[in-house]
Amino acid sequence: MQKTVYYIEGDGIGPEVWAAGRPVLDAAVQKAYGGERRIEWVELLAGEKAHRETGEYLPGATMQALRGAQLAMKGPLTTPVGQGFRSLNVTLRQTLDLYACIRPIRHFKGVESPVKHPDAVDMVVFRENTEDVYAGIEYAAGSPEARRLLEFLRDELGANVDAAAGVGVKPITEHCSKRLVRKAITHALDTGRSSVTLVHKGNIMKYTEGAFRGWGYEVAAEEFAGRVVTEDSGQSADVVINDRIADAMFQNALMYPEQYDVLATTNLNGDYLSDALAAQVGGLGLAPGVNMGDTLAFFEPTHGTAPTIAGKDKANPGSLILSGAMMLEHAGMPEAAALIHASMDKVVSSGRVTVDLASQIPGATTIGCAAFGHLLGEHL
Ligand code: NAI
């Protein structure tokens, strides 16, 4: 079995984390399947490298390949200033309709955390990626657009809003809510996880957040009957679906993390929640992620280009490597992914780590990006 993975090296520390990380992914596949399975890596250009070689930051050939792809990985991309679009990352996500941002969060032994039992955290956050207040529909206080909108709200709909307000719009649709929750439930069933929690502020925002909750339960009942049951049904099944109000979820994540498994939530809640949970297990340093649509899964580390350490062999390739492990799991190579996780546990707890982690591990020895990659390969 051979899987084609399109990859974008990325800017800043991108080339060095790839150089350290890709051999670890290949070695894990080789070790797990002895040559029976392999990855075919196909490079696509984007970002500064693309600009140098083609004059464009996001060449048409890259988008064309990604439109037909199932698996892709990328390093971080600099947001070019004044190029006519907000960010390459946002452009990729929107154009390819990568509607689910998925972040698994677990603790690695040895990494210092602000809580007593970081090892109790083992969750996967499914964050809706396309709508909510991130849709970019916003008008500045005092602008003609804001004034018109506020007049309409007051005169036509009887809403009592201060005419001097800045305003934003929070669209939440049945289609986008259901496809996100469908993905979360499917993931829970496929990976043997026991619960899916819908996280929302439906008590306050009834027709957006509350509707998300309602559509989430609907998709569970309509499409997964028998395999998914609600918490209060008194029945048992592969997966229990429940819901929590977002503020209570933040408390529960700290106090009873062992009770939570897969979380499915709207865009803004998901943004806060995934970073808060990452902090709970010791920061963003090792956090992997994926943006997924219906056909394409696009894996990436959660950090940026770290320009101040680029080219200095100081970057931590862990987030890219763990994103690669997620990719291997998704591509039907879970044994290779498990080898990477076990190796990461061993190397991190040995305390020979890159400078960012060394500063969090008492008595640790600092090693470079390339050496950290080598060590992970050796411990597979
Ligand atoms: P950043 O993640 O690049 O850096 C934040 C801090 O973390 C810095 O101190 C940096 O040195 C450190 N850091 C980040 N990754 C590290 C690693 N692997 N090993 C060791 N230390 C690491 O975020 P920042 O500074 O906000 O953004 C820099 C650039 O990256 C911007 O152009 C931004 O747009 C872009 N960016 C791209 C992302 C992507 O492609 N997905 C995500 C976030 C930012």
XYZ file of C-alpha atoms and ligand atoms in Angstrom:
424
model
C 0.000 0.000 0.000
C 1.359 3.378 -0.985
C -0.226 6.663 0.089
C 0.509 9.917 -1.679
C 1.014 12.827 0.678
C 1.334 16.313 -0.796
C 3.488 18.557 1.325
C 4.335 22.232 1.613
C 7.615 22.927 3.361
C 6.592 26.292 4.760
C 8.511 29.423 5.717
C 10.823 30.319 8.616
C 11.553 27.143 10.597
C 9.504 25.104 8.064
C 12.475 23.630 6.133
C 14.365 22.561 9.273
C 11.380 20.957 11.033
C 10.641 19.041 7.812
C 14.264 17.959 7.483
C 14.166 16.639 11.058
C 10.624 15.267 10.904
C 10.076 13.549 7.590
C 12.734 10.838 8.149
C 11.001 9.995 11.456
C 7.671 9.488 9.668
C 9.259 7.338 6.956
C 11.188 5.307 9.524
C 8.040 4.685 11.570
C 6.214 3.380 8.495
C 9.198 1.213 7.541
C 9.489 -0.170 11.070
C 5.754 -0.881 11.401
C 5.207 -2.470 7.977
C 8.655 -3.533 6.768
C 8.305 -2.067 3.288
C 4.729 -3.285 2.684
C 3.397 0.220 3.124
C 5.059 3.450 2.227
C 4.472 7.148 1.729
C 5.062 8.882 -1.557
C 5.860 12.507 -0.749
C 5.011 15.071 -3.457
C 6.149 18.623 -2.826
C 3.862 21.565 -3.607
C 5.002 25.144 -3.548
C 3.440 27.831 -1.369
C 4.675 30.818 0.605
C 8.088 32.406 0.231
C 9.662 29.431 -1.579
C 6.850 29.578 -4.162
C 7.293 33.320 -4.514
C 11.026 32.912 -5.116
C 10.528 30.189 -7.715
C 7.311 31.238 -9.478
C 6.603 34.843 -8.485
C 3.361 33.774 -6.763
C 2.702 32.939 -3.111
C 0.024 30.375 -3.890
C 0.558 29.024 -7.431
C -2.422 27.649 -9.384
C -0.677 24.263 -9.719
C -0.607 23.918 -5.921
C -4.321 24.612 -5.594
C -5.122 22.259 -8.463
C -3.186 19.396 -6.846
C -4.770 20.047 -3.446
C -8.287 20.056 -4.925
C -7.811 16.458 -6.005
C -5.854 15.322 -2.943
C -6.837 13.276 0.093
C -3.741 13.720 2.251
C -1.552 16.791 2.637
C 0.781 18.287 5.211
C 2.203 21.751 5.551
C 4.735 23.667 7.551
C 3.894 27.150 8.828
C 3.410 29.932 6.307
C 4.212 33.601 6.814
C 1.298 35.919 6.283
C 2.599 38.259 3.548
C 1.717 41.851 4.271
C -0.208 43.759 1.603
C -0.722 40.910 -0.871
C -4.461 41.378 -1.200
C -5.490 38.486 1.034
C -5.649 38.076 4.774
C -3.452 35.010 5.075
C -2.355 32.039 2.986
C -3.663 29.754 5.705
C -7.114 31.336 5.655
C -7.135 31.264 1.842
C -6.255 27.558 1.812
C -8.900 26.746 4.424
C -11.641 28.719 2.707
C -10.882 27.722 -0.873
C -10.598 24.028 -0.025
C -13.571 24.178 2.394
C -11.579 22.597 5.222
C -14.453 22.968 7.645
C -13.238 21.019 10.672
C -10.183 22.013 12.684
C -9.211 18.991 14.748
C -6.749 19.104 17.647
C -5.963 16.075 19.793
C -4.692 17.069 23.227
C -2.742 14.798 25.571
C 0.142 15.158 27.971
C 3.694 13.967 27.354
C 5.406 12.645 30.447
C 8.005 15.028 31.832
C 6.571 18.232 30.359
C 5.710 20.668 33.120
C 2.061 21.608 33.396
C 0.125 24.070 35.571
C -2.240 21.318 36.823
C -1.712 18.336 39.130
C -2.892 15.603 36.763
C -2.187 16.639 33.177
C -2.121 12.950 32.212
C -5.901 12.831 32.782
C -6.365 14.971 29.664
C -6.953 12.944 26.510
C -9.386 14.854 24.340
C -9.912 15.737 20.704
C -11.415 19.136 19.895
C -13.481 19.444 16.696
C -13.790 23.145 15.962
C -16.073 24.434 13.196
C -13.781 26.354 10.864
C -15.932 28.358 8.461
C -18.614 30.409 10.175
C -19.529 32.047 13.506
C -18.090 35.504 14.294
C -15.065 34.506 12.186
C -17.101 34.939 8.993
C -15.596 38.445 8.805
C -18.919 40.313 8.667
C -18.070 43.281 10.891
C -18.634 47.017 10.740
C -16.741 49.656 12.708
C -18.545 51.889 15.202
C -19.775 55.029 13.479
C -19.243 53.679 9.924
C -22.058 54.214 7.397
C -22.491 50.401 7.191
C -22.857 50.038 10.954
C -25.286 52.941 11.066
C -27.459 51.461 8.312
C -27.470 48.033 9.899
C -28.331 49.434 13.320
C -31.136 51.538 11.850
C -32.545 48.451 10.169
C -32.344 46.467 13.401
C -34.063 49.236 15.322
C -36.697 50.287 12.770
C -37.559 46.975 11.132
C -36.927 44.459 13.876
C -37.477 46.526 17.006
C -34.034 45.724 18.425
C -32.770 48.099 21.055
C -29.101 48.627 20.059
C -26.985 51.680 20.757
C -26.562 53.577 17.463
C -22.895 54.158 18.330
C -22.038 50.437 18.473
C -19.630 48.530 16.280
C -21.422 45.430 14.999
C -20.502 41.898 13.959
C -22.664 39.099 12.584
C -22.597 35.530 13.872
C -23.931 33.162 11.218
C -24.420 29.519 12.270
C -26.080 27.146 9.807
C -27.649 23.712 10.041
C -25.466 22.458 7.190
C -22.148 23.524 8.762
C -23.123 22.480 12.296
C -24.282 19.053 11.178
C -21.251 18.273 9.024
C -18.921 19.192 11.911
C -20.801 17.083 14.475
C -21.083 14.230 11.946
C -17.280 14.252 11.622
C -16.814 14.287 15.400
C -19.186 11.362 15.929
C -17.637 9.383 13.073
C -14.194 9.968 14.588
C -15.384 8.810 18.032
C -16.875 5.637 16.539
C -13.831 4.902 14.356
C -11.308 5.386 17.149
C -13.200 3.754 20.013
C -13.818 6.919 21.979
C -16.819 6.820 24.274
C -18.365 10.289 24.254
C -18.981 13.353 22.129
C -19.728 16.587 23.980
C -21.375 19.503 22.180
C -19.930 22.707 23.658
C -22.046 25.839 23.212
C -23.455 29.007 24.778
C -27.005 28.153 23.815
C -28.398 29.456 27.088
C -27.593 32.998 25.912
C -27.349 32.771 22.104
C -30.339 30.561 21.438
C -30.581 30.773 17.659
C -26.877 30.358 16.909
C -25.145 28.403 19.691
C -28.390 26.827 20.877
C -29.237 25.855 17.311
C -25.768 24.263 16.969
C -26.598 22.100 19.985
C -29.996 21.140 18.564
C -28.593 20.253 15.132
C -25.832 18.243 16.799
C -28.359 16.071 18.630
C -30.406 15.812 15.429
C -27.536 14.462 13.373
C -26.784 11.922 16.123
C -30.403 10.704 16.153
C -30.937 10.783 12.378
C -27.689 9.236 11.201
C -26.231 7.231 14.083
C -29.291 5.705 15.774
C -28.364 2.631 17.801
C -24.645 3.441 17.888
C -24.969 6.813 19.631
C -27.302 7.550 22.557
C -27.907 10.662 24.622
C -26.555 10.939 28.156
C -30.048 11.035 29.710
C -31.477 8.137 27.660
C -30.387 5.547 30.223
C -29.284 3.330 27.326
C -25.802 2.175 26.454
C -24.137 2.295 23.049
C -20.701 2.780 21.480
C -20.835 6.543 21.995
C -22.747 8.790 24.392
C -23.576 12.285 23.148
C -24.070 15.081 25.669
C -23.673 18.838 25.810
C -22.103 21.399 28.099
C -22.370 25.149 28.252
C -18.972 26.564 27.289
C -18.140 28.218 30.620
C -18.986 25.014 32.503
C -16.865 23.088 29.994
C -13.796 25.184 30.848
C -14.313 24.352 34.534
C -14.963 20.682 33.857
C -11.888 20.410 31.640
C -9.819 21.462 34.659
C -11.702 19.555 37.355
C -12.912 16.357 35.643
C -10.841 16.003 32.455
C -11.156 12.208 32.547
C -14.889 12.529 31.812
C -14.344 14.085 28.384
C -13.276 12.549 25.122
C -14.339 14.238 21.872
C -15.559 17.844 21.998
C -17.484 19.372 19.080
C -17.969 23.112 19.090
C -18.447 26.347 17.199
C -15.549 28.392 15.866
C -14.884 30.898 18.674
C -15.470 28.439 21.529
C -13.156 25.998 19.759
C -10.438 28.595 19.379
C -10.360 29.300 23.127
C -10.882 25.720 24.198
C -8.123 24.145 22.104
C -5.504 26.622 23.316
C -6.654 26.382 26.946
C -6.464 22.584 26.843
C -3.045 22.741 25.171
C -1.854 25.003 28.013
C -3.267 22.536 30.549
C -0.911 19.818 29.249
C 2.143 22.082 29.049
C 1.697 24.480 26.158
C 1.466 24.551 22.404
C 5.009 23.225 21.848
C 3.953 19.708 20.861
C 0.393 20.336 19.672
C -0.511 18.807 16.307
C -3.539 19.625 14.202
C -5.464 19.042 11.015
C -7.929 21.009 8.935
C -10.307 18.662 7.218
C -12.946 18.846 4.530
C -14.961 16.050 2.965
C -12.101 14.668 0.896
C -8.906 16.452 1.928
C -7.230 16.189 5.334
C -4.526 18.853 5.631
C -2.225 18.257 8.606
C -0.075 20.978 10.145
C 1.800 21.931 13.305
C -0.070 24.546 15.324
C 2.881 26.930 15.652
C 3.958 29.668 13.220
C 7.193 30.335 11.337
C 9.153 31.419 14.463
C 11.293 33.858 12.399
C 13.656 34.744 15.262
C 14.970 31.170 15.543
C 14.720 30.186 11.858
C 17.889 28.636 10.442
C 19.479 28.262 13.892
C 18.730 24.569 14.518
C 16.702 25.530 17.592
C 13.137 24.753 16.447
C 11.157 21.905 17.943
C 10.024 19.546 15.163
C 7.652 17.730 17.598
C 4.454 19.414 16.515
C 5.107 18.597 12.849
C 6.041 15.007 13.704
C 2.915 14.512 15.822
C 0.832 16.032 13.009
C 2.469 13.414 10.814
C 1.458 10.713 13.312
C -2.145 11.958 13.048
C -1.815 11.758 9.281
C -0.560 8.160 9.481
C -3.486 7.202 11.713
C -5.910 8.824 9.290
C -4.201 7.081 6.354
C -4.732 3.649 7.909
C -1.272 3.243 9.447
C -2.079 3.419 13.177
C 0.797 1.114 14.144
C 3.306 3.600 12.698
C 1.571 6.439 14.566
C 1.741 4.473 17.824
C 5.512 3.997 17.378
C 5.927 7.757 17.037
C 3.877 8.462 20.173
C 5.836 5.918 22.194
C 9.134 7.356 20.937
C 8.021 10.901 21.776
C 7.117 9.770 25.315
C 10.539 8.165 25.760
C 12.578 11.038 24.343
C 10.669 13.823 26.125
C 10.786 12.035 29.474
C 14.552 11.444 28.998
C 14.938 15.234 29.098
C 17.050 15.581 25.916
C 14.884 18.091 24.108
C 14.876 21.340 22.117
C 15.250 24.622 23.973
C 11.520 25.440 24.178
C 10.801 22.174 26.027
C 14.053 22.228 28.004
C 12.885 25.429 29.662
C 9.833 23.505 30.965
C 11.578 20.324 32.097
C 13.703 20.566 35.246
C 17.241 19.233 34.656
C 16.742 18.866 30.891
C 19.579 18.971 28.337
C 19.088 21.215 25.311
C 19.703 19.652 21.910
C 19.126 20.991 18.395
C 16.246 20.434 15.988
C 18.125 17.875 13.867
C 19.408 15.956 16.919
C 15.921 15.815 18.419
C 14.628 14.326 15.150
C 17.481 11.742 15.156
C 16.706 10.763 18.719
C 13.032 10.246 17.903
C 14.043 8.059 14.973
C 16.389 5.990 17.151
C 13.720 5.374 19.797
C 11.009 4.205 17.406
P 5.003 31.563 16.204
O 4.287 30.294 16.548
O 5.821 31.534 14.956
O 5.973 31.948 17.415
C 5.535 32.170 18.763
C 6.687 31.829 19.715
O 6.880 30.414 19.785
C 8.035 32.409 19.303
O 8.748 32.709 20.473
C 8.707 31.261 18.570
O 10.115 31.325 18.573
C 8.188 30.073 19.357
N 8.047 28.855 18.517
C 7.110 28.631 17.579
N 7.261 27.424 17.024
C 8.327 26.862 17.624
C 8.976 25.607 17.471
N 8.557 24.673 16.599
N 10.056 25.364 18.258
C 10.484 26.268 19.155
N 9.905 27.461 19.345
C 8.826 27.761 18.577
O 3.893 32.696 16.142
P 4.021 34.229 15.649
O 5.317 34.801 16.085
O 2.767 34.846 16.100
O 3.956 34.195 14.062
C 5.089 34.227 13.194
C 4.587 34.032 11.755
O 3.988 32.745 11.619
C 3.548 35.054 11.289
O 3.810 35.396 9.946
C 2.254 34.279 11.368
O 1.289 34.742 10.446
C 2.703 32.877 11.016
N 1.826 31.823 11.542
C 1.527 30.806 10.700
C 0.743 29.749 11.142
C 0.466 28.648 10.174
O 1.018 28.599 9.100
N -0.410 27.732 10.526
C 0.213 29.692 12.504
C 0.637 30.804 13.333
C 1.399 31.831 12.850
